[in-house]
JSON list of C-alpha atoms in Angstrom, two decimals:
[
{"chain": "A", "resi": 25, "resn": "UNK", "atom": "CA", "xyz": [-166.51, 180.91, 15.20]},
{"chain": "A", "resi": 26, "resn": "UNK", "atom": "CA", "xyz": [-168.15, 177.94, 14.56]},
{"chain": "A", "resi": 27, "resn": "UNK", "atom": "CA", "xyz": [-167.14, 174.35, 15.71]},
{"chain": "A", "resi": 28, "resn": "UNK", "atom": "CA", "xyz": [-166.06, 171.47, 13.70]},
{"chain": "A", "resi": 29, "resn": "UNK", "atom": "CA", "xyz": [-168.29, 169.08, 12.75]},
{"chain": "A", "resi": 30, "resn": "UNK", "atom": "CA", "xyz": [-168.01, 165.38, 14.39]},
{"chain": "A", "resi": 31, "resn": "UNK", "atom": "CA", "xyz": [-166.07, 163.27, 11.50]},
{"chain": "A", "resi": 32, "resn": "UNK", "atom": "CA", "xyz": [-168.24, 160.79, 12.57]},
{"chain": "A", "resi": 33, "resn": "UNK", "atom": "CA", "xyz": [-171.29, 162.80, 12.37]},
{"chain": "A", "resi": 34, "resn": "UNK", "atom": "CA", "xyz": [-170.47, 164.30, 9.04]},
{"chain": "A", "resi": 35, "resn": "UNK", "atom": "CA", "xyz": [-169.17, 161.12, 6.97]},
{"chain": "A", "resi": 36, "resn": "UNK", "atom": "CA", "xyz": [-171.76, 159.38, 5.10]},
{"chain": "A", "resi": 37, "resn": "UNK", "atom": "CA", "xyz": [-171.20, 155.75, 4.78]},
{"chain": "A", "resi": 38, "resn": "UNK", "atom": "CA", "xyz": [-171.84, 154.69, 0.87]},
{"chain": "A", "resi": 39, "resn": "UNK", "atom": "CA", "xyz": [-172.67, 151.82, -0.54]},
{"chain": "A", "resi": 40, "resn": "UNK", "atom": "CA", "xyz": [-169.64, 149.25, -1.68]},
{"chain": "A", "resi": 41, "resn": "UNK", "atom": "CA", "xyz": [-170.01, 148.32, -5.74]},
{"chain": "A", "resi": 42, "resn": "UNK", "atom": "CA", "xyz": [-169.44, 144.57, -6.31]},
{"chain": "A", "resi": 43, "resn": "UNK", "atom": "CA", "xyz": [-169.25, 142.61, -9.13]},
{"chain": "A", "resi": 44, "resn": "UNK", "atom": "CA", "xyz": [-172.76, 140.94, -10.17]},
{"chain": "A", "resi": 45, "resn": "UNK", "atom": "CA", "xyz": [-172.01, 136.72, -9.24]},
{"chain": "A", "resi": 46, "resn": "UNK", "atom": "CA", "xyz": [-173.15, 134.35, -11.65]},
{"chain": "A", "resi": 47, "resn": "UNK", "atom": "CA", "xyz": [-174.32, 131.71, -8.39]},
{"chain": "A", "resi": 48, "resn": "UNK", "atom": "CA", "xyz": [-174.62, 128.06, -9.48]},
{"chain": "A", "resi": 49, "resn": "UNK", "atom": "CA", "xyz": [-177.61, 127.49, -6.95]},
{"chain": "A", "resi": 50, "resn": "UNK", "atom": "CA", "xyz": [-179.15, 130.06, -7.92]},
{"chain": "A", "resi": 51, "resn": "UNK", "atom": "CA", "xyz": [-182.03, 129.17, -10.32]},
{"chain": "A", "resi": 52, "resn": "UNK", "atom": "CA", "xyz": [-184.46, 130.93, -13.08]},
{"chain": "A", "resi": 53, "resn": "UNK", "atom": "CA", "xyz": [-187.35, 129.43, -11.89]},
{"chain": "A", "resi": 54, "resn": "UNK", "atom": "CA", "xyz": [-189.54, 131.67, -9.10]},
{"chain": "A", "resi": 55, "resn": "UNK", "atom": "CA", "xyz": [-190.18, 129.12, -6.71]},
{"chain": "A", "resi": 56, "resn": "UNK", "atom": "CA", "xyz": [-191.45, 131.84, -4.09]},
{"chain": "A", "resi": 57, "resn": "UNK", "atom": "CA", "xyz": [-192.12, 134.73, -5.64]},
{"chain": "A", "resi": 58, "resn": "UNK", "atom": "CA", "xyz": [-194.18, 138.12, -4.93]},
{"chain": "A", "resi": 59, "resn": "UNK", "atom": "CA", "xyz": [-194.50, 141.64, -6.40]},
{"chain": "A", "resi": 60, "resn": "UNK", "atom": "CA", "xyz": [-193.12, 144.75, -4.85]},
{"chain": "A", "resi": 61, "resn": "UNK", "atom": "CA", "xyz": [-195.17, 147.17, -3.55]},
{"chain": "A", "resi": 62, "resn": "UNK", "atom": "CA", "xyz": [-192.45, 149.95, -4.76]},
{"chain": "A", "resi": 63, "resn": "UNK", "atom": "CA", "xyz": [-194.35, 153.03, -7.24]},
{"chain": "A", "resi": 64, "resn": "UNK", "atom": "CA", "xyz": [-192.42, 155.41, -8.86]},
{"chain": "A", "resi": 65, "resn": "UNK", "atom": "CA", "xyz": [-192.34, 158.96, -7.95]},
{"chain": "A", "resi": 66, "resn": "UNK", "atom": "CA", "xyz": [-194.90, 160.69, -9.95]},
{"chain": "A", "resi": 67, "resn": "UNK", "atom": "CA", "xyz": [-193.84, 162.84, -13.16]},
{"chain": "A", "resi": 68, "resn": "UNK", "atom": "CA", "xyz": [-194.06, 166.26, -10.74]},
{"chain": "A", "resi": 69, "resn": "UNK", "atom": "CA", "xyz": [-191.25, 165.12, -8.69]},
{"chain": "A", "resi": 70, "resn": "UNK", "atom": "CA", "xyz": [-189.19, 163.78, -11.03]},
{"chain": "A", "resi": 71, "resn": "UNK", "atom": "CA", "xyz": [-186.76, 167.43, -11.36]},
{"chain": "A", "resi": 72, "resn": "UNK", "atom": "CA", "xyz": [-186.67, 169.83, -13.95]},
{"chain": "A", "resi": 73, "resn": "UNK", "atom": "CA", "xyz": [-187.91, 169.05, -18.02]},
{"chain": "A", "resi": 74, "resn": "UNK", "atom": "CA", "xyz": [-186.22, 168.27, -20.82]},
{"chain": "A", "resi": 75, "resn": "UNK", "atom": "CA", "xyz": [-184.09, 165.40, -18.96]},
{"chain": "A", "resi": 76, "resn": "UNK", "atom": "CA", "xyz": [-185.48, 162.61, -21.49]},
{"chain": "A", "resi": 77, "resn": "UNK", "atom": "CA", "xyz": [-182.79, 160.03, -23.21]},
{"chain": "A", "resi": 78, "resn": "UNK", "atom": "CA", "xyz": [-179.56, 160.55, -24.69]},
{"chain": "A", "resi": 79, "resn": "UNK", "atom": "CA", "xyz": [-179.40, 160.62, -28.46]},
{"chain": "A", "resi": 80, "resn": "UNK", "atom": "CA", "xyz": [-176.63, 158.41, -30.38]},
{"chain": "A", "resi": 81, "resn": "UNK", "atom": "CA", "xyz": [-174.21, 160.02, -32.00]},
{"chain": "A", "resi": 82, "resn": "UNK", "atom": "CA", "xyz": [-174.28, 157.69, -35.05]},
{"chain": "A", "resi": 83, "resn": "UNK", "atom": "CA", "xyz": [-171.14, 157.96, -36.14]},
{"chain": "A", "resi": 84, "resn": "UNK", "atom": "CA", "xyz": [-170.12, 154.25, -37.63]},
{"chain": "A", "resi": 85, "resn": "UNK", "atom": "CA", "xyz": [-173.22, 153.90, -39.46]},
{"chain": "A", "resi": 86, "resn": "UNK", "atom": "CA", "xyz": [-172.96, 157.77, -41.00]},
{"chain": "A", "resi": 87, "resn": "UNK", "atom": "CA", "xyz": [-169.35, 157.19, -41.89]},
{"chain": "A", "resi": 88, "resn": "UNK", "atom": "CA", "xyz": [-170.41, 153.64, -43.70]},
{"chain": "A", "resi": 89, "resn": "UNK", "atom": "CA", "xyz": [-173.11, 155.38, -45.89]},
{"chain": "A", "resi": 90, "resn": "UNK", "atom": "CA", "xyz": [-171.10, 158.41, -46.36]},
{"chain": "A", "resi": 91, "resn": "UNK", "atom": "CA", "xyz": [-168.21, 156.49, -47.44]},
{"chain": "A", "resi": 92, "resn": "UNK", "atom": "CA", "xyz": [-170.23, 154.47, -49.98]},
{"chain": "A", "resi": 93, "resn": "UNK", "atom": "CA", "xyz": [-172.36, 157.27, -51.52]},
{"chain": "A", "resi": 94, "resn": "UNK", "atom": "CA", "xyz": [-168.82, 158.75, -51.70]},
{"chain": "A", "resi": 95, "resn": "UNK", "atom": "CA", "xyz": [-167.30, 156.17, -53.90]},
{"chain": "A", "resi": 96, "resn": "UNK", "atom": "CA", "xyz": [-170.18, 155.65, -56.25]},
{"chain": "A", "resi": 97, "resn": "UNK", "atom": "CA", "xyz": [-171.44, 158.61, -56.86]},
{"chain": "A", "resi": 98, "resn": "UNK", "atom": "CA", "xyz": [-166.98, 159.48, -57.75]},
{"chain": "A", "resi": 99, "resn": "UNK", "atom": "CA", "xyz": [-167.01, 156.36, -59.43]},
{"chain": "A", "resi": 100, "resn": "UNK", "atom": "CA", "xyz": [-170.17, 157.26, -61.54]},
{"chain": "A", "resi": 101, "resn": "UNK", "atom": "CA", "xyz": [-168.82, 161.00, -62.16]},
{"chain": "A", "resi": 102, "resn": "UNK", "atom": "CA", "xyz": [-165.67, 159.80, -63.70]},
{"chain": "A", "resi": 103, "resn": "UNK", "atom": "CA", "xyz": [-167.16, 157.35, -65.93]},
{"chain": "A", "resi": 104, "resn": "UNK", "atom": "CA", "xyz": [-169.71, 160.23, -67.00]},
{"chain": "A", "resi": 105, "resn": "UNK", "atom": "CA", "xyz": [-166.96, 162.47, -68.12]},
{"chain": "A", "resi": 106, "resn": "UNK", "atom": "CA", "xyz": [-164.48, 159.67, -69.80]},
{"chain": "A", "resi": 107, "resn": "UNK", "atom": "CA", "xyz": [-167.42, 159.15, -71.91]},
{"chain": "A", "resi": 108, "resn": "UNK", "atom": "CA", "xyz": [-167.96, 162.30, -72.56]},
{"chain": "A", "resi": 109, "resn": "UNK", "atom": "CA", "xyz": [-164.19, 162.79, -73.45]},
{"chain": "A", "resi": 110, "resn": "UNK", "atom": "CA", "xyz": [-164.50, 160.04, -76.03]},
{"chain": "A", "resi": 111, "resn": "UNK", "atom": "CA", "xyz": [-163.62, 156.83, -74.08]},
{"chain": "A", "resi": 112, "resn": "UNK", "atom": "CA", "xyz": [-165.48, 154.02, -73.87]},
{"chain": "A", "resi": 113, "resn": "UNK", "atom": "CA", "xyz": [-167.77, 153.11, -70.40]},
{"chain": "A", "resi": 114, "resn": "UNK", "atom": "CA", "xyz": [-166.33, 150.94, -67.91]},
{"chain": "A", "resi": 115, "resn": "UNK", "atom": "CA", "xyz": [-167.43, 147.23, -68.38]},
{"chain": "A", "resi": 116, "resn": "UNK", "atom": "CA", "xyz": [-169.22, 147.23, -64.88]},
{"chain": "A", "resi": 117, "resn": "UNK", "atom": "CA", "xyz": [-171.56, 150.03, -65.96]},
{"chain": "A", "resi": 118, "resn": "UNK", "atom": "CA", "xyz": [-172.58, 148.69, -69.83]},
{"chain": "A", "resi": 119, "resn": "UNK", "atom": "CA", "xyz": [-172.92, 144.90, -68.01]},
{"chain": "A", "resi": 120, "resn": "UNK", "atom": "CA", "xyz": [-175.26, 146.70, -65.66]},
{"chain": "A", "resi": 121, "resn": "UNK", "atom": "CA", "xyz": [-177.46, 148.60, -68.13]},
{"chain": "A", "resi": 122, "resn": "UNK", "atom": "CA", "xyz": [-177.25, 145.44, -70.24]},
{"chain": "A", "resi": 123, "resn": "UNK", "atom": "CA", "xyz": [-178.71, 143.16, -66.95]},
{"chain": "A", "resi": 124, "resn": "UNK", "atom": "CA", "xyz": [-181.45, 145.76, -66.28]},
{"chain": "A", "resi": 125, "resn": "UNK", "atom": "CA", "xyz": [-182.49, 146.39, -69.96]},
{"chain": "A", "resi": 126, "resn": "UNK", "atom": "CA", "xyz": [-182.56, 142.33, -70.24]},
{"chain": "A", "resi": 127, "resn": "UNK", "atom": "CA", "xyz": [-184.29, 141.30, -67.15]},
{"chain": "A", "resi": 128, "resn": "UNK", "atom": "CA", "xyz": [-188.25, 141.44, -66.19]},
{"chain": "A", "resi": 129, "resn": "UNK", "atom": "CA", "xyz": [-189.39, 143.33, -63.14]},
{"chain": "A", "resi": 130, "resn": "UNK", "atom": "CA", "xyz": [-190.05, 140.34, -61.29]},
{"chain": "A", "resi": 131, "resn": "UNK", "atom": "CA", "xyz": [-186.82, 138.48, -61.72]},
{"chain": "A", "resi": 132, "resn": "UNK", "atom": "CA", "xyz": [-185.67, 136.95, -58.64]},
{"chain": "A", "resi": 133, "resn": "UNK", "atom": "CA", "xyz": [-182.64, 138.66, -58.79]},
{"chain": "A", "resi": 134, "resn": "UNK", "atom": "CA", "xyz": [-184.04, 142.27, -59.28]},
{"chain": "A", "resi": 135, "resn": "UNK", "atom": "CA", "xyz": [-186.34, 141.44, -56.54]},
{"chain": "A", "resi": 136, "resn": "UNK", "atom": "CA", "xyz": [-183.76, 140.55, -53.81]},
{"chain": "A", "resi": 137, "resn": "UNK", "atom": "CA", "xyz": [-181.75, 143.32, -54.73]},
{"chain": "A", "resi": 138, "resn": "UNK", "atom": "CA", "xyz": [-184.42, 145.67, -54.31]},
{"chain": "A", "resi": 139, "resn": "UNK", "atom": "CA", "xyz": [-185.35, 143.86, -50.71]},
{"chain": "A", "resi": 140, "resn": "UNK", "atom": "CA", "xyz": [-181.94, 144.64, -49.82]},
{"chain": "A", "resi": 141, "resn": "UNK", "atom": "CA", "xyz": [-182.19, 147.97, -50.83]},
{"chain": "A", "resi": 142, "resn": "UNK", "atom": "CA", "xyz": [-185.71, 148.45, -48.75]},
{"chain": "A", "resi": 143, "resn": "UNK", "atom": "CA", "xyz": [-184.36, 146.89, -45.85]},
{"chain": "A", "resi": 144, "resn": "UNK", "atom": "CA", "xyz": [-180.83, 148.84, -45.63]},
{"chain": "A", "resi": 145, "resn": "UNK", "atom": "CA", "xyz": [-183.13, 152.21, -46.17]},
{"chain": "A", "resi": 146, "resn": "UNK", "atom": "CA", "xyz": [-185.09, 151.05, -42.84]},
{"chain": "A", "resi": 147, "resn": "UNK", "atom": "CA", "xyz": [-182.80, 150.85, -40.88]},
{"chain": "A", "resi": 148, "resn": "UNK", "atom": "CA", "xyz": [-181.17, 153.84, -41.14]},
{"chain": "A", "resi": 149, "resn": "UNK", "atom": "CA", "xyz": [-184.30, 155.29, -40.79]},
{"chain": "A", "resi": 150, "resn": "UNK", "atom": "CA", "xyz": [-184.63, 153.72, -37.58]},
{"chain": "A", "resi": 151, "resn": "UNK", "atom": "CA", "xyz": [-181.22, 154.74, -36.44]},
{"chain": "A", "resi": 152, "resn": "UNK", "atom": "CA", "xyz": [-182.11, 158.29, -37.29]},
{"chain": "A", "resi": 153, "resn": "UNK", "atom": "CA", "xyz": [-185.55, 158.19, -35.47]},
{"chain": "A", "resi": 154, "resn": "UNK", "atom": "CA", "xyz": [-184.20, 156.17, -32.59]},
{"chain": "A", "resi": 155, "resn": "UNK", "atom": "CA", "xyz": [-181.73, 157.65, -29.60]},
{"chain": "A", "resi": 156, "resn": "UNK", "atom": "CA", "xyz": [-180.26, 154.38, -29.04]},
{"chain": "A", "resi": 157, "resn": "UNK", "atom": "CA", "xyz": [-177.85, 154.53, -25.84]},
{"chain": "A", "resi": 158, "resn": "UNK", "atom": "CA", "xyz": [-179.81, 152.46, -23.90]},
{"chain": "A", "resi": 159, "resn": "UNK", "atom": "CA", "xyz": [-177.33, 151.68, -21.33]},
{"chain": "A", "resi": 160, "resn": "UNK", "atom": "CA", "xyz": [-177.36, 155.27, -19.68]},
{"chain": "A", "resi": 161, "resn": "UNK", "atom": "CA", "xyz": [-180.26, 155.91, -17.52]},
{"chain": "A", "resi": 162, "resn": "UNK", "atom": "CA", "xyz": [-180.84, 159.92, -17.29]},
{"chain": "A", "resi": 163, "resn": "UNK", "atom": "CA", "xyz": [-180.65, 161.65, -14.38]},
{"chain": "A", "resi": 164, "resn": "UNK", "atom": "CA", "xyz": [-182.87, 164.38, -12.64]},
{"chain": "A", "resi": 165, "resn": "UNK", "atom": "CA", "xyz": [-181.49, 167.67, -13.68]},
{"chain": "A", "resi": 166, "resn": "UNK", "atom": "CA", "xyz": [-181.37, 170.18, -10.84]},
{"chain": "A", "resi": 167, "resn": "UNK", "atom": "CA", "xyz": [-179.74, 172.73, -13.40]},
{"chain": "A", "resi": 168, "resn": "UNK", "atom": "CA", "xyz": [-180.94, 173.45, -16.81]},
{"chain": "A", "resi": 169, "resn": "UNK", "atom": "CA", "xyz": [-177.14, 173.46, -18.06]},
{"chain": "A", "resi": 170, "resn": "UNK", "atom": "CA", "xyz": [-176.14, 170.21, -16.84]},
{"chain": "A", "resi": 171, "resn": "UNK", "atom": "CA", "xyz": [-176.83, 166.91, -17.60]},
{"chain": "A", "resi": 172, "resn": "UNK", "atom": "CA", "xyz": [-176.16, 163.40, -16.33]},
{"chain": "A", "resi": 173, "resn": "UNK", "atom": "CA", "xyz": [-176.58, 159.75, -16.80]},
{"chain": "A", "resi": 174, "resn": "UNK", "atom": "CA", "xyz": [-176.11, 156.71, -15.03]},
{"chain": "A", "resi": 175, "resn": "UNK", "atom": "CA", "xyz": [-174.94, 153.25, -16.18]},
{"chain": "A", "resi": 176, "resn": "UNK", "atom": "CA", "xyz": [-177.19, 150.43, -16.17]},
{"chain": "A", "resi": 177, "resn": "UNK", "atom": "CA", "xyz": [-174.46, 147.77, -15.17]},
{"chain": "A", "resi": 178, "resn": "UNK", "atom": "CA", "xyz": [-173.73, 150.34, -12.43]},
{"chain": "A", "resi": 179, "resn": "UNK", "atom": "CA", "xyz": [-176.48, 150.97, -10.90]},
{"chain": "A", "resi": 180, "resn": "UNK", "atom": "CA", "xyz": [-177.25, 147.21, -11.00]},
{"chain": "A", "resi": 181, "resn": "UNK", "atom": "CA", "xyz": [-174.23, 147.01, -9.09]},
{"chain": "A", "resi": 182, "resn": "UNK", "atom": "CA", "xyz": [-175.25, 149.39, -6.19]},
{"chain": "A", "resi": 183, "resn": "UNK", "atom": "CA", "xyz": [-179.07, 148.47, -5.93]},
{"chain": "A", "resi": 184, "resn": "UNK", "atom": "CA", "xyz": [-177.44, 144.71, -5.62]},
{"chain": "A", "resi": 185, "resn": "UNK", "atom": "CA", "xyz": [-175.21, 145.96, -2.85]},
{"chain": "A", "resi": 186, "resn": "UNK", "atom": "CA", "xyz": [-178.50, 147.17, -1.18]},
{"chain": "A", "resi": 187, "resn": "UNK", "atom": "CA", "xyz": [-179.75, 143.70, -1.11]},
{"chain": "A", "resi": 188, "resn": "UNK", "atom": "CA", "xyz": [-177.35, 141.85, -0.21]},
{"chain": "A", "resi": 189, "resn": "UNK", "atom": "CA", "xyz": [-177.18, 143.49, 3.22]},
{"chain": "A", "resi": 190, "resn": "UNK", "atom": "CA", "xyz": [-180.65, 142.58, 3.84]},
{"chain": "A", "resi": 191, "resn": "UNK", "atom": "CA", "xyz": [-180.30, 139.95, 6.71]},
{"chain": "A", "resi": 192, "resn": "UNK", "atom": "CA", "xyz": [-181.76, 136.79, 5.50]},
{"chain": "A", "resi": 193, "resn": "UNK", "atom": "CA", "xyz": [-180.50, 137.22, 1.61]},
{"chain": "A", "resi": 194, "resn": "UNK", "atom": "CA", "xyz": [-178.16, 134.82, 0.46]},
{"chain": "A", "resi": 195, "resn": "UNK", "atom": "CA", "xyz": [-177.88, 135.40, -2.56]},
{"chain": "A", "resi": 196, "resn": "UNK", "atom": "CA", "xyz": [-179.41, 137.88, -5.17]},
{"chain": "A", "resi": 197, "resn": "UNK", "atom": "CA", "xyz": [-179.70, 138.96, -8.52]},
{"chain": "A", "resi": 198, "resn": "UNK", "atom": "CA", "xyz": [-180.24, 142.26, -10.29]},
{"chain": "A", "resi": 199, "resn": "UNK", "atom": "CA", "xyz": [-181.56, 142.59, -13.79]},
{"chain": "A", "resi": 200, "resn": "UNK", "atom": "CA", "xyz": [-181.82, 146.65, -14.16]},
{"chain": "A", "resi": 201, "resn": "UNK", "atom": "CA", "xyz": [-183.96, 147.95, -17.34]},
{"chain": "A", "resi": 202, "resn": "UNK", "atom": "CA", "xyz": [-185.31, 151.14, -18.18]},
{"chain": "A", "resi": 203, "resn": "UNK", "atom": "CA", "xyz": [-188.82, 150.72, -16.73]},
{"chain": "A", "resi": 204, "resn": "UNK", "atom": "CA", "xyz": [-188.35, 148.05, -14.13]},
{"chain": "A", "resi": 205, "resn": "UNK", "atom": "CA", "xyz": [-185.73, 146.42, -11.67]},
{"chain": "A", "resi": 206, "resn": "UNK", "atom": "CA", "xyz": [-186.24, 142.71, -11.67]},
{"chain": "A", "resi": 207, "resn": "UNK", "atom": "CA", "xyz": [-184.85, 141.43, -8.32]},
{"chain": "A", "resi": 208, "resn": "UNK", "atom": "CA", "xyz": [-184.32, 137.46, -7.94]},
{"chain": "A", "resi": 209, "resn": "UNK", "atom": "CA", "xyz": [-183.13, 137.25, -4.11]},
{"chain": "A", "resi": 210, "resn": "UNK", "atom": "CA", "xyz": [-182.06, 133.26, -2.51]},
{"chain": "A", "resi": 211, "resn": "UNK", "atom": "CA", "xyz": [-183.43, 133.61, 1.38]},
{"chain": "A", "resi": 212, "resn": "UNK", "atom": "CA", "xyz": [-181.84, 130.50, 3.49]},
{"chain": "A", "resi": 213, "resn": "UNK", "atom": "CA", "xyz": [-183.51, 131.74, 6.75]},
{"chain": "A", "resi": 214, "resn": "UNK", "atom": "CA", "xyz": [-186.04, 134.57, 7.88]},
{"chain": "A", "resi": 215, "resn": "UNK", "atom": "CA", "xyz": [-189.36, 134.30, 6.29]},
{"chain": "A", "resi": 216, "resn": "UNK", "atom": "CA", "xyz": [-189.96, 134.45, 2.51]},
{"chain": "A", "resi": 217, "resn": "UNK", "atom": "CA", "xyz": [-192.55, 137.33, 2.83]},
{"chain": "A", "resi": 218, "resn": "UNK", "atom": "CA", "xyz": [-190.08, 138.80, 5.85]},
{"chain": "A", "resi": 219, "resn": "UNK", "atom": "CA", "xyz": [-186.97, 139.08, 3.89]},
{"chain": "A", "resi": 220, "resn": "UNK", "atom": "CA", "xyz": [-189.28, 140.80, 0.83]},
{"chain": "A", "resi": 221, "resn": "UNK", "atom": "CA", "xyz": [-191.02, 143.31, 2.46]},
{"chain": "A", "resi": 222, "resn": "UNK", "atom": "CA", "xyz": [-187.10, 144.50, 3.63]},
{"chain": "A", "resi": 223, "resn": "UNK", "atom": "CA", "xyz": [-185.89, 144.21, 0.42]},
{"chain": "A", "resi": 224, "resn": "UNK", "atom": "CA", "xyz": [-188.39, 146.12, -1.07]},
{"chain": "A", "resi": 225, "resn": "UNK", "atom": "CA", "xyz": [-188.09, 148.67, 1.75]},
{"chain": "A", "resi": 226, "resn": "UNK", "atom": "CA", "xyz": [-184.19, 148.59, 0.94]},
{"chain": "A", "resi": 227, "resn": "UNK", "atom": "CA", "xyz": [-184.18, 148.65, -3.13]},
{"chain": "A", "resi": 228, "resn": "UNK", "atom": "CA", "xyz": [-187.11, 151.51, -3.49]},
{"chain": "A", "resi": 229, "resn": "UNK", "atom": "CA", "xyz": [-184.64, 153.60, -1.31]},
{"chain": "A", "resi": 230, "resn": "UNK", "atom": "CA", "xyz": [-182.01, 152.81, -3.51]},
{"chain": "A", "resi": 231, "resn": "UNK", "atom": "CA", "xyz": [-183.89, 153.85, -6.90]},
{"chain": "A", "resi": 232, "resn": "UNK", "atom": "CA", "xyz": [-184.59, 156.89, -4.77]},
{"chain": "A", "resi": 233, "resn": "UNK", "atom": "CA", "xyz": [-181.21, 157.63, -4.21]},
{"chain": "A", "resi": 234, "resn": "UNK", "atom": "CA", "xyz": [-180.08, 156.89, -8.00]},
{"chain": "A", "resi": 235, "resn": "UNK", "atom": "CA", "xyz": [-181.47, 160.17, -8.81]},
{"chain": "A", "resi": 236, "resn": "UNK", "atom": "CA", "xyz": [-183.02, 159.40, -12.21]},
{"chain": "A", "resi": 237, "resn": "UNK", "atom": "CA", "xyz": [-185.35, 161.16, -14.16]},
{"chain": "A", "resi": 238, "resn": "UNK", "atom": "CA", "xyz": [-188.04, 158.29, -14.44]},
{"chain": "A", "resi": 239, "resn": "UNK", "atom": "CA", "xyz": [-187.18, 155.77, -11.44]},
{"chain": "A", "resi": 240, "resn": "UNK", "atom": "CA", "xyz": [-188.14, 152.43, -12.51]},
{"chain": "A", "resi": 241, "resn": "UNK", "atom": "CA", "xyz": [-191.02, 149.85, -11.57]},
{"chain": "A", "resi": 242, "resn": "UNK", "atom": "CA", "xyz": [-189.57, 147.11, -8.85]},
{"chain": "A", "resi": 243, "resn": "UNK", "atom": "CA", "xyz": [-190.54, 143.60, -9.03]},
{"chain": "A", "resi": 244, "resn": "UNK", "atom": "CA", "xyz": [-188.65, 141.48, -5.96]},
{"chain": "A", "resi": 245, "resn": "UNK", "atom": "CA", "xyz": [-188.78, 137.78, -5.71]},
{"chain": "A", "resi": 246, "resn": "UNK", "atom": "CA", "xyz": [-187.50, 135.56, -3.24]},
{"chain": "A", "resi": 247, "resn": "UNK", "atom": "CA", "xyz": [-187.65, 131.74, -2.85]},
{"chain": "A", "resi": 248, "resn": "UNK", "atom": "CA", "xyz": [-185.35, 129.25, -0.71]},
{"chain": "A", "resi": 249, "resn": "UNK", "atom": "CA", "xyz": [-182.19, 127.92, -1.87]},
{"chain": "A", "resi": 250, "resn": "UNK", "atom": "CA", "xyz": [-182.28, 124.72, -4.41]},
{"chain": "A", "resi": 251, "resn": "UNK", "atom": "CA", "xyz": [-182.34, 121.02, -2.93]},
{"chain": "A", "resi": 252, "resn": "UNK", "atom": "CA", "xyz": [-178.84, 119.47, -3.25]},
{"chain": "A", "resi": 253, "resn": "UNK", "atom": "CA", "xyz": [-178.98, 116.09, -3.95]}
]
C-alpha cells in the first residue's frame, strides 16, 4: 500500500480572479516604458492541429435575411397568381414598375438604392467568410475530440492577478488581444527596469499556463505613479 500524499504537498495554490480596476492615477501616457523580452512558443509546441478559431454561428443575421427573402419572395408569389386569376396587381408593385420604367440609370435615387443593396451584400459576405467570436481564445488540444476556449476578459483577469503580486506593482493594467498582451503596470518603489524584468518573468509564465493554441506577444510597461498636486 501506498501512503497518502502530504495535503500540503499535493494542493496547488491557484491564482485568485479579480475584477480589472479602472485606477484614477493611473494614466495612458508611458512615462517609463520598455518591451518584454517574452516570445511565443514556436508553432511545433503549440499541441495538436486543427485548434484554429471558433466559427460564429450566425444565427441573427441568417434569421434577418431569411425572414425577408421569406416575405418578398410570398409577397411577390401571391401577387403573381392574383394576376393570373384575373385581379388586378397590388399598387406597390405597378408604382414600382412605373418608378423604374420612368427613371434614368443614374438617378440619385436608383443609385443609393443600389449602394444599399452593394453594401448589405458585403457584409454578409463578410459574415460568411469571417469566424467572428473574437472573445474566445482557443486552446491547445491534447485530444483530437475535444476542444476548448478561453475568455479574453478572463484571462485578462488571471494574467492581471499575476502582476499584481509582483512586489513593487501598484497598480496594473491588462489589455489582452489575440496576438499581444499589453501590460501598463504603476511601480511606487523597486526599480523601473527591476519591477519589469519580474513582471515579464511572471506574465510569460502565465500565457504559458493559459494553455492556448497561439500564446500571444507581451509588451510590459511600467512608469512611477502620477504627481499629485
Amino acid at each position: 500500500m501506498t501512503e497518502p500524499q502530504n495535503p500540503e504537498q499535493s494542493t496547488r495554490r491557484l491564482p485568485t480572479v479579480q475584477p480589472v480596476e479602472d485606477r484614477g492615477d493611473v494614466l495612458e501616457l508611458d512615462q517609463s516604458a520598455s518591451g518584454a523580452s517574452y516570445e511565443p512558443a514556436p508553432a511545433k509546441d503549440r499541441g495538436a492541429g486543427g485548434d484554429g478559431r471558433f466559427w460564429s454561428a450566425r444565427r441573427v443575421p441568417a434569421f434577418i435575411l431569411a425572414l425577408v427573402v421569406l416575405g418578398g419572395a410570398g409577397l411577390m408569389l401571391y401577387d403573381v397568381a392574383a394576376v393570373r386569376a384575373g385581379h388586378p396587381a397590388m399598387q406597390w408593385r405597378r408604382t414600382l414598375a412605373d418608378e423604374l420604367a420612368r427613371r434614368p440609370v443614374n438617378d440619385v435615387w436608383v443609385l443609393t438604392g443600389a449602394a444599399v443593396a452593394a453594401a448589405i451584400g458585403l457584409w454578409l459576405i463578410l459574415l460568411a467568410l469571417t469566424p467572428g467570436l473574437r472573445d474566445l481564445l482557443p486552446m491547445r488540444r491534447d485530444r483530437p475530440d475535444v476542444r476548448a476556449a478561453l475568455d479574453r476578459t478572463a484571462a485578462a483577469m488571471v494574467l492581471r492577478d499575476r502582476a499584481v503580486e509582483v512586489s513593487g506593482v501598484q497598480s496594473v493594467r491588462v489589455r489582452m488581444r489575440r496576438s499581444k498582451v499589453g501590460v501598463r503596470a504603476v511601480s511606487h518603489f523597486r526599480e523601473l527596469d527591476d519591477v519589469r524584468a519580474d513582471l515579464d518573468t511572471a506574465l510569460s509564465a502565465g500565457i504559458a499556463e493559459l494553455g492556448l493554441s497561439r500564446p500571444p506577444g507581451l509588451s510590459v510597461h511600467v512608469r512611477r505613479p502620477a504627481k499629485k498636486g
